[in-house]
């Protein structure tokens, strides 16, 4: 069963690790990698990446990407969203802290941010959700 618009937005707002996908050119499948993301229902999705990363190079060519998040317990459920890049901006310290705090225990955030300095410059890439696909397939033990 597809999720309702409210259910899919609430599910996407949870801190799942997403599968990020962007077209990689003629004759190739999409570049697909795990990524942290941020989303609030009704808003834009944003991710962080290096300004010269492979992801960013393909994003500049295509202008759009997809994210897919899933869970397999206690129910098999997923949401996939696709849309255009609306803007790219230099990452702020506040955004970096927000993203780290979304995925890591509070006691690990400062250490992660210190170690992440080695990643170099990062940018925030924003997506406006345009197409959604979702399902709740139920309890996997019932299969």
PDB file of N, CA, C and O in Angstrom, residues 56-123:
ATOM      1  N   UNK A  56      28.632  16.116  -7.139  1.00  0.00           N
ATOM      2  CA  UNK A  56      28.402  17.502  -7.527  1.00  0.00           C
ATOM      3  C   UNK A  56      28.629  17.719  -9.017  1.00  0.00           C
ATOM      4  O   UNK A  56      27.888  18.468  -9.661  1.00  0.00           O
ATOM      5  N   UNK A  57      29.607  17.055  -9.581  1.00  0.00           N
ATOM      6  CA  UNK A  57      29.845  17.188 -11.025  1.00  0.00           C
ATOM      7  C   UNK A  57      28.611  16.702 -11.808  1.00  0.00           C
ATOM      8  O   UNK A  57      28.164  17.365 -12.750  1.00  0.00           O
ATOM      9  N   UNK A  58      28.060  15.553 -11.416  1.00  0.00           N
ATOM     10  CA  UNK A  58      26.864  15.050 -12.099  1.00  0.00           C
ATOM     11  C   UNK A  58      25.654  15.943 -11.824  1.00  0.00           C
ATOM     12  O   UNK A  58      24.822  16.150 -12.712  1.00  0.00           O
ATOM     13  N   UNK A  59      25.549  16.472 -10.623  1.00  0.00           N
ATOM     14  CA  UNK A  59      24.436  17.374 -10.312  1.00  0.00           C
ATOM     15  C   UNK A  59      24.471  18.630 -11.174  1.00  0.00           C
ATOM     16  O   UNK A  59      23.430  19.122 -11.613  1.00  0.00           O
ATOM     17  N   UNK A  60      25.671  19.145 -11.411  1.00  0.00           N
ATOM     18  CA  UNK A  60      25.779  20.328 -12.282  1.00  0.00           C
ATOM     19  C   UNK A  60      25.311  19.998 -13.700  1.00  0.00           C
ATOM     20  O   UNK A  60      24.713  20.834 -14.370  1.00  0.00           O
ATOM     21  N   UNK A  61      25.561  18.768 -14.157  1.00  0.00           N
ATOM     22  CA  UNK A  61      25.147  18.358 -15.504  1.00  0.00           C
ATOM     23  C   UNK A  61      23.643  18.107 -15.589  1.00  0.00           C
ATOM     24  O   UNK A  61      23.009  18.455 -16.588  1.00  0.00           O
ATOM     25  N   UNK A  62      23.069  17.473 -14.572  1.00  0.00           N
ATOM     26  CA  UNK A  62      21.679  17.017 -14.650  1.00  0.00           C
ATOM     27  C   UNK A  62      20.677  17.954 -13.991  1.00  0.00           C
ATOM     28  O   UNK A  62      19.531  18.012 -14.411  1.00  0.00           O
ATOM     29  N   UNK A  63      21.090  18.604 -12.910  1.00  0.00           N
ATOM     30  CA  UNK A  63      20.191  19.511 -12.206  1.00  0.00           C
ATOM     31  C   UNK A  63      19.143  18.842 -11.351  1.00  0.00           C
ATOM     32  O   UNK A  63      18.236  19.498 -10.854  1.00  0.00           O
ATOM     33  N   UNK A  64      19.269  17.519 -11.133  1.00  0.00           N
ATOM     34  CA  UNK A  64      18.280  16.825 -10.291  1.00  0.00           C
ATOM     35  C   UNK A  64      18.872  15.535  -9.730  1.00  0.00           C
ATOM     36  O   UNK A  64      19.854  15.028 -10.244  1.00  0.00           O
ATOM     37  N   UNK A  65      18.241  15.037  -8.666  1.00  0.00           N
ATOM     38  CA  UNK A  65      18.671  13.781  -8.066  1.00  0.00           C
ATOM     39  C   UNK A  65      17.508  13.125  -7.357  1.00  0.00           C
ATOM     40  O   UNK A  65      16.424  13.698  -7.242  1.00  0.00           O
ATOM     41  N   UNK A  66      17.744  11.914  -6.889  1.00  0.00           N
ATOM     42  CA  UNK A  66      16.751  11.140  -6.144  1.00  0.00           C
ATOM     43  C   UNK A  66      17.352  10.686  -4.826  1.00  0.00           C
ATOM     44  O   UNK A  66      18.558  10.484  -4.725  1.00  0.00           O
ATOM     45  N   UNK A  67      16.483  10.506  -3.854  1.00  0.00           N
ATOM     46  CA  UNK A  67      16.845   9.871  -2.586  1.00  0.00           C
ATOM     47  C   UNK A  67      15.849   8.754  -2.340  1.00  0.00           C
ATOM     48  O   UNK A  67      14.663   8.886  -2.658  1.00  0.00           O
ATOM     49  N   UNK A  68      16.318   7.658  -1.754  1.00  0.00           N
ATOM     50  CA  UNK A  68      15.443   6.580  -1.337  1.00  0.00           C
ATOM     51  C   UNK A  68      15.839   6.184   0.075  1.00  0.00           C
ATOM     52  O   UNK A  68      17.024   6.006   0.362  1.00  0.00           O
ATOM     53  N   UNK A  69      14.845   6.118   0.960  1.00  0.00           N
ATOM     54  CA  UNK A  69      15.077   5.679   2.334  1.00  0.00           C
ATOM     55  C   UNK A  69      14.161   4.495   2.610  1.00  0.00           C
ATOM     56  O   UNK A  69      13.081   4.386   2.029  1.00  0.00           O
ATOM     57  N   UNK A  70      14.622   3.611   3.503  1.00  0.00           N
ATOM     58  CA  UNK A  70      13.825   2.425   3.798  1.00  0.00           C
ATOM     59  C   UNK A  70      14.032   1.977   5.229  1.00  0.00           C
ATOM     60  O   UNK A  70      14.998   2.363   5.878  1.00  0.00           O
ATOM     61  N   UNK A  71      13.113   1.158   5.677  1.00  0.00           N
ATOM     62  CA  UNK A  71      13.279   0.421   6.930  1.00  0.00           C
ATOM     63  C   UNK A  71      12.773  -0.985   6.673  1.00  0.00           C
ATOM     64  O   UNK A  71      11.940  -1.189   5.793  1.00  0.00           O
ATOM     65  N   UNK A  72      13.307  -1.944   7.410  1.00  0.00           N
ATOM     66  CA  UNK A  72      12.877  -3.330   7.225  1.00  0.00           C
ATOM     67  C   UNK A  72      12.285  -3.933   8.495  1.00  0.00           C
ATOM     68  O   UNK A  72      11.823  -5.065   8.469  1.00  0.00           O
ATOM     69  N   UNK A  73      12.292  -3.191   9.584  1.00  0.00           N
ATOM     70  CA  UNK A  73      11.668  -3.647  10.829  1.00  0.00           C
ATOM     71  C   UNK A  73      10.996  -2.474  11.503  1.00  0.00           C
ATOM     72  O   UNK A  73      11.534  -1.370  11.461  1.00  0.00           O
ATOM     73  N   UNK A  74       9.899  -2.566  12.133  1.00  0.00           N
ATOM     74  CA  UNK A  74       9.050  -3.752  12.264  1.00  0.00           C
ATOM     75  C   UNK A  74       8.194  -3.994  11.028  1.00  0.00           C
ATOM     76  O   UNK A  74       7.455  -4.958  10.956  1.00  0.00           O
ATOM     77  N   UNK A  75       8.296  -3.108  10.043  1.00  0.00           N
ATOM     78  CA  UNK A  75       7.560  -3.261   8.800  1.00  0.00           C
ATOM     79  C   UNK A  75       8.491  -2.902   7.647  1.00  0.00           C
ATOM     80  O   UNK A  75       9.443  -2.147   7.847  1.00  0.00           O
ATOM     81  N   UNK A  76       8.242  -3.448   6.498  1.00  0.00           N
ATOM     82  CA  UNK A  76       9.022  -3.088   5.318  1.00  0.00           C
ATOM     83  C   UNK A  76       8.364  -1.849   4.714  1.00  0.00           C
ATOM     84  O   UNK A  76       7.206  -1.906   4.288  1.00  0.00           O
ATOM     85  N   UNK A  77       9.081  -0.745   4.726  1.00  0.00           N
ATOM     86  CA  UNK A  77       8.536   0.529   4.276  1.00  0.00           C
ATOM     87  C   UNK A  77       9.619   1.309   3.562  1.00  0.00           C
ATOM     88  O   UNK A  77      10.774   1.263   3.960  1.00  0.00           O
ATOM     89  N   UNK A  78       9.248   2.034   2.503  1.00  0.00           N
ATOM     90  CA  UNK A  78      10.217   2.890   1.827  1.00  0.00           C
ATOM     91  C   UNK A  78       9.543   4.130   1.258  1.00  0.00           C
ATOM     92  O   UNK A  78       8.331   4.155   1.026  1.00  0.00           O
ATOM     93  N   UNK A  79      10.374   5.151   1.054  1.00  0.00           N
ATOM     94  CA  UNK A  79       9.972   6.376   0.369  1.00  0.00           C
ATOM     95  C   UNK A  79      11.099   6.739  -0.578  1.00  0.00           C
ATOM     96  O   UNK A  79      12.269   6.741  -0.203  1.00  0.00           O
ATOM     97  N   UNK A  80      10.728   7.048  -1.819  1.00  0.00           N
ATOM     98  CA  UNK A  80      11.668   7.543  -2.808  1.00  0.00           C
ATOM     99  C   UNK A  80      11.150   8.898  -3.274  1.00  0.00           C
ATOM    100  O   UNK A  80       9.950   9.067  -3.475  1.00  0.00           O
ATOM    101  N   UNK A  81      12.053   9.843  -3.403  1.00  0.00           N
ATOM    102  CA  UNK A  81      11.674  11.187  -3.835  1.00  0.00           C
ATOM    103  C   UNK A  81      12.674  11.670  -4.866  1.00  0.00           C
ATOM    104  O   UNK A  81      13.861  11.357  -4.781  1.00  0.00           O
ATOM    105  N   UNK A  82      12.187  12.402  -5.856  1.00  0.00           N
ATOM    106  CA  UNK A  82      13.044  12.905  -6.924  1.00  0.00           C
ATOM    107  C   UNK A  82      12.615  14.326  -7.239  1.00  0.00           C
ATOM    108  O   UNK A  82      11.441  14.676  -7.101  1.00  0.00           O
ATOM    109  N   UNK A  83      13.588  15.148  -7.617  1.00  0.00           N
ATOM    110  CA  UNK A  83      13.249  16.511  -7.991  1.00  0.00           C
ATOM    111  C   UNK A  83      14.452  17.320  -8.400  1.00  0.00           C
ATOM    112  O   UNK A  83      15.585  16.836  -8.399  1.00  0.00           O
ATOM    113  N   UNK A  84      14.189  18.590  -8.729  1.00  0.00           N
ATOM    114  CA  UNK A  84      15.262  19.457  -9.193  1.00  0.00           C
ATOM    115  C   UNK A  84      16.076  20.040  -8.044  1.00  0.00           C
ATOM    116  O   UNK A  84      15.570  20.260  -6.944  1.00  0.00           O
ATOM    117  N   UNK A  85      17.329  20.294  -8.341  1.00  0.00           N
ATOM    118  CA  UNK A  85      18.173  21.056  -7.422  1.00  0.00           C
ATOM    119  C   UNK A  85      17.684  22.497  -7.487  1.00  0.00           C
ATOM    120  O   UNK A  85      17.579  23.079  -8.570  1.00  0.00           O
ATOM    121  N   UNK A  86      17.348  23.070  -6.345  1.00  0.00           N
ATOM    122  CA  UNK A  86      16.846  24.444  -6.327  1.00  0.00           C
ATOM    123  C   UNK A  86      17.940  25.463  -6.049  1.00  0.00           C
ATOM    124  O   UNK A  86      17.846  26.606  -6.473  1.00  0.00           O
ATOM    125  N   UNK A  87      18.969  25.023  -5.328  1.00  0.00           N
ATOM    126  CA  UNK A  87      20.099  25.923  -5.058  1.00  0.00           C
ATOM    127  C   UNK A  87      21.229  25.137  -4.409  1.00  0.00           C
ATOM    128  O   UNK A  87      21.024  24.049  -3.875  1.00  0.00           O
ATOM    129  N   UNK A  88      22.404  25.705  -4.483  1.00  0.00           N
ATOM    130  CA  UNK A  88      23.592  25.178  -3.830  1.00  0.00           C
ATOM    131  C   UNK A  88      24.242  26.341  -3.106  1.00  0.00           C
ATOM    132  O   UNK A  88      24.352  27.435  -3.677  1.00  0.00           O
ATOM    133  N   UNK A  89      24.656  26.116  -1.866  1.00  0.00           N
ATOM    134  CA  UNK A  89      25.262  27.184  -1.075  1.00  0.00           C
ATOM    135  C   UNK A  89      26.388  26.611  -0.223  1.00  0.00           C
ATOM    136  O   UNK A  89      26.343  25.428   0.136  1.00  0.00           O
ATOM    137  N   UNK A  90      27.379  27.433   0.115  1.00  0.00           N
ATOM    138  CA  UNK A  90      28.429  26.945   1.012  1.00  0.00           C
ATOM    139  C   UNK A  90      27.818  26.432   2.319  1.00  0.00           C
ATOM    140  O   UNK A  90      26.876  27.034   2.845  1.00  0.00           O
ATOM    141  N   UNK A  91      28.321  25.308   2.811  1.00  0.00           N
ATOM    142  CA  UNK A  91      27.844  24.747   4.071  1.00  0.00           C
ATOM    143  C   UNK A  91      28.226  25.672   5.212  1.00  0.00           C
ATOM    144  O   UNK A  91      29.341  26.183   5.255  1.00  0.00           O
ATOM    145  N   UNK A  92      27.297  25.877   6.128  1.00  0.00           N
ATOM    146  CA  UNK A  92      27.592  26.652   7.331  1.00  0.00           C
ATOM    147  C   UNK A  92      27.965  25.702   8.470  1.00  0.00           C
ATOM    148  O   UNK A  92      27.626  24.508   8.430  1.00  0.00           O
ATOM    149  N   UNK A  93      28.640  26.229   9.472  1.00  0.00           N
ATOM    150  CA  UNK A  93      28.952  25.420  10.652  1.00  0.00           C
ATOM    151  C   UNK A  93      27.673  24.912  11.308  1.00  0.00           C
ATOM    152  O   UNK A  93      27.620  23.781  11.800  1.00  0.00           O
ATOM    153  N   UNK A  94      26.621  25.744  11.307  1.00  0.00           N
ATOM    154  CA  UNK A  94      25.348  25.355  11.910  1.00  0.00           C
ATOM    155  C   UNK A  94      24.727  24.173  11.159  1.00  0.00           C
ATOM    156  O   UNK A  94      24.193  23.257  11.779  1.00  0.00           O
ATOM    157  N   UNK A  95      24.793  24.194   9.831  1.00  0.00           N
ATOM    158  CA  UNK A  95      24.258  23.075   9.055  1.00  0.00           C
ATOM    159  C   UNK A  95      25.044  21.793   9.332  1.00  0.00           C
ATOM    160  O   UNK A  95      24.459  20.722   9.464  1.00  0.00           O
ATOM    161  N   UNK A  96      26.361  21.921   9.414  1.00  0.00           N
ATOM    162  CA  UNK A  96      27.185  20.737   9.648  1.00  0.00           C
ATOM    163  C   UNK A  96      26.847  20.135  11.008  1.00  0.00           C
ATOM    164  O   UNK A  96      26.678  18.915  11.137  1.00  0.00           O
ATOM    165  N   UNK A  97      26.710  20.980  12.027  1.00  0.00           N
ATOM    166  CA  UNK A  97      26.357  20.504  13.368  1.00  0.00           C
ATOM    167  C   UNK A  97      24.965  19.878  13.358  1.00  0.00           C
ATOM    168  O   UNK A  97      24.739  18.817  13.952  1.00  0.00           O
ATOM    169  N   UNK A  98      24.012  20.514  12.686  1.00  0.00           N
ATOM    170  CA  UNK A  98      22.640  19.987  12.606  1.00  0.00           C
ATOM    171  C   UNK A  98      22.625  18.597  11.982  1.00  0.00           C
ATOM    172  O   UNK A  98      21.964  17.681  12.476  1.00  0.00           O
ATOM    173  N   UNK A  99      23.368  18.444  10.896  1.00  0.00           N
ATOM    174  CA  UNK A  99      23.393  17.146  10.209  1.00  0.00           C
ATOM    175  C   UNK A  99      24.049  16.087  11.098  1.00  0.00           C
ATOM    176  O   UNK A  99      23.530  14.969  11.233  1.00  0.00           O
ATOM    177  N   UNK A 100      25.165  16.417  11.712  1.00  0.00           N
ATOM    178  CA  UNK A 100      25.849  15.455  12.575  1.00  0.00           C
ATOM    179  C   UNK A 100      24.962  15.060  13.752  1.00  0.00           C
ATOM    180  O   UNK A 100      24.874  13.880  14.114  1.00  0.00           O
ATOM    181  N   UNK A 101      24.275  16.038  14.346  1.00  0.00           N
ATOM    182  CA  UNK A 101      23.417  15.765  15.501  1.00  0.00           C
ATOM    183  C   UNK A 101      22.200  14.921  15.116  1.00  0.00           C
ATOM    184  O   UNK A 101      21.655  14.196  15.944  1.00  0.00           O
ATOM    185  N   UNK A 102      21.800  14.992  13.872  1.00  0.00           N
ATOM    186  CA  UNK A 102      20.666  14.187  13.394  1.00  0.00           C
ATOM    187  C   UNK A 102      21.009  12.699  13.390  1.00  0.00           C
ATOM    188  O   UNK A 102      20.153  11.851  13.627  1.00  0.00           O
ATOM    189  N   UNK A 103      22.266  12.373  13.111  1.00  0.00           N
ATOM    190  CA  UNK A 103      22.660  10.974  12.916  1.00  0.00           C
ATOM    191  C   UNK A 103      23.523  10.379  14.023  1.00  0.00           C
ATOM    192  O   UNK A 103      23.623   9.159  14.111  1.00  0.00           O
ATOM    193  N   UNK A 104      24.163  11.201  14.801  1.00  0.00           N
ATOM    194  CA  UNK A 104      25.114  10.693  15.789  1.00  0.00           C
ATOM    195  C   UNK A 104      24.636  10.937  17.213  1.00  0.00           C
ATOM    196  O   UNK A 104      23.909  11.900  17.469  1.00  0.00           O
ATOM    197  N   UNK A 105      25.077  10.118  18.170  1.00  0.00           N
ATOM    198  CA  UNK A 105      24.782  10.406  19.576  1.00  0.00           C
ATOM    199  C   UNK A 105      25.407  11.751  19.956  1.00  0.00           C
ATOM    200  O   UNK A 105      26.471  12.124  19.437  1.00  0.00           O
ATOM    201  N   UNK A 106      24.760  12.470  20.847  1.00  0.00           N
ATOM    202  CA  UNK A 106      25.202  13.814  21.232  1.00  0.00           C
ATOM    203  C   UNK A 106      26.677  13.843  21.628  1.00  0.00           C
ATOM    204  O   UNK A 106      27.405  14.781  21.270  1.00  0.00           O
ATOM    205  N   UNK A 107      27.136  12.807  22.330  1.00  0.00           N
ATOM    206  CA  UNK A 107      28.521  12.796  22.803  1.00  0.00           C
ATOM    207  C   UNK A 107      29.536  12.589  21.675  1.00  0.00           C
ATOM    208  O   UNK A 107      30.737  12.783  21.871  1.00  0.00           O
ATOM    209  N   UNK A 108      29.077  12.232  20.477  1.00  0.00           N
ATOM    210  CA  UNK A 108      29.982  12.002  19.349  1.00  0.00           C
ATOM    211  C   UNK A 108      30.055  13.174  18.368  1.00  0.00           C
ATOM    212  O   UNK A 108      30.931  13.190  17.498  1.00  0.00           O
ATOM    213  N   UNK A 109      29.159  14.132  18.480  1.00  0.00           N
ATOM    214  CA  UNK A 109      29.053  15.199  17.482  1.00  0.00           C
ATOM    215  C   UNK A 109      30.326  16.035  17.401  1.00  0.00           C
ATOM    216  O   UNK A 109      30.869  16.247  16.307  1.00  0.00           O
ATOM    217  N   UNK A 110      30.843  16.522  18.531  1.00  0.00           N
ATOM    218  CA  UNK A 110      32.031  17.384  18.489  1.00  0.00           C
ATOM    219  C   UNK A 110      33.235  16.650  17.892  1.00  0.00           C
ATOM    220  O   UNK A 110      33.967  17.215  17.077  1.00  0.00           O
ATOM    221  N   UNK A 111      33.435  15.402  18.280  1.00  0.00           N
ATOM    222  CA  UNK A 111      34.545  14.627  17.733  1.00  0.00           C
ATOM    223  C   UNK A 111      34.404  14.413  16.235  1.00  0.00           C
ATOM    224  O   UNK A 111      35.375  14.528  15.487  1.00  0.00           O
ATOM    225  N   UNK A 112      33.186  14.144  15.798  1.00  0.00           N
ATOM    226  CA  UNK A 112      32.953  13.967  14.363  1.00  0.00           C
ATOM    227  C   UNK A 112      33.253  15.265  13.613  1.00  0.00           C
ATOM    228  O   UNK A 112      33.924  15.249  12.573  1.00  0.00           O
ATOM    229  N   UNK A 113      32.743  16.391  14.124  1.00  0.00           N
ATOM    230  CA  UNK A 113      32.964  17.665  13.441  1.00  0.00           C
ATOM    231  C   UNK A 113      34.446  17.996  13.348  1.00  0.00           C
ATOM    232  O   UNK A 113      34.918  18.516  12.330  1.00  0.00           O
ATOM    233  N   UNK A 114      35.195  17.672  14.375  1.00  0.00           N
ATOM    234  CA  UNK A 114      36.643  17.900  14.356  1.00  0.00           C
ATOM    235  C   UNK A 114      37.292  17.018  13.281  1.00  0.00           C
ATOM    236  O   UNK A 114      38.090  17.495  12.467  1.00  0.00           O
ATOM    237  N   UNK A 115      36.935  15.751  13.248  1.00  0.00           N
ATOM    238  CA  UNK A 115      37.506  14.835  12.255  1.00  0.00           C
ATOM    239  C   UNK A 115      37.071  15.211  10.841  1.00  0.00           C
ATOM    240  O   UNK A 115      37.833  15.059   9.885  1.00  0.00           O
ATOM    241  N   UNK A 116      35.860  15.728  10.699  1.00  0.00           N
ATOM    242  CA  UNK A 116      35.325  16.065   9.377  1.00  0.00           C
ATOM    243  C   UNK A 116      36.006  17.279   8.760  1.00  0.00           C
ATOM    244  O   UNK A 116      35.822  17.530   7.560  1.00  0.00           O
ATOM    245  N   UNK A 117      36.795  18.008   9.527  1.00  0.00           N
ATOM    246  CA  UNK A 117      37.555  19.128   8.953  1.00  0.00           C
ATOM    247  C   UNK A 117      38.446  18.628   7.817  1.00  0.00           C
ATOM    248  O   UNK A 117      38.723  19.363   6.869  1.00  0.00           O
ATOM    249  N   UNK A 118      38.854  17.371   7.880  1.00  0.00           N
ATOM    250  CA  UNK A 118      39.705  16.784   6.839  1.00  0.00           C
ATOM    251  C   UNK A 118      38.969  16.646   5.505  1.00  0.00           C
ATOM    252  O   UNK A 118      39.604  16.503   4.464  1.00  0.00           O
ATOM    253  N   UNK A 119      37.628  16.693   5.524  1.00  0.00           N
ATOM    254  CA  UNK A 119      36.851  16.586   4.285  1.00  0.00           C
ATOM    255  C   UNK A 119      37.010  17.825   3.413  1.00  0.00           C
ATOM    256  O   UNK A 119      36.736  17.780   2.222  1.00  0.00           O
ATOM    257  N   UNK A 120      37.422  18.936   4.013  1.00  0.00           N
ATOM    258  CA  UNK A 120      37.552  20.182   3.260  1.00  0.00           C
ATOM    259  C   UNK A 120      36.214  20.871   3.072  1.00  0.00           C
ATOM    260  O   UNK A 120      35.225  20.565   3.729  1.00  0.00           O
ATOM    261  N   UNK A 121      36.210  21.798   2.144  1.00  0.00           N
ATOM    262  CA  UNK A 121      35.012  22.599   1.875  1.00  0.00           C
ATOM    263  C   UNK A 121      33.835  21.702   1.494  1.00  0.00           C
ATOM    264  O   UNK A 121      33.991  20.705   0.789  1.00  0.00           O
ATOM    265  N   UNK A 122      32.658  22.066   1.966  1.00  0.00           N
ATOM    266  CA  UNK A 122      31.426  21.346   1.653  1.00  0.00           C
ATOM    267  C   UNK A 122      30.362  22.351   1.207  1.00  0.00           C
ATOM    268  O   UNK A 122      30.414  23.532   1.573  1.00  0.00           O
ATOM    269  N   UNK A 123      29.408  21.866   0.430  1.00  0.00           N
ATOM    270  CA  UNK A 123      28.282  22.692   0.022  1.00  0.00           C
ATOM    271  C   UNK A 123      26.986  21.980   0.396  1.00  0.00           C
ATOM    272  O   UNK A 123      26.944  20.754   0.518  1.00  0.00           O
TER     273      UNK A 123
END
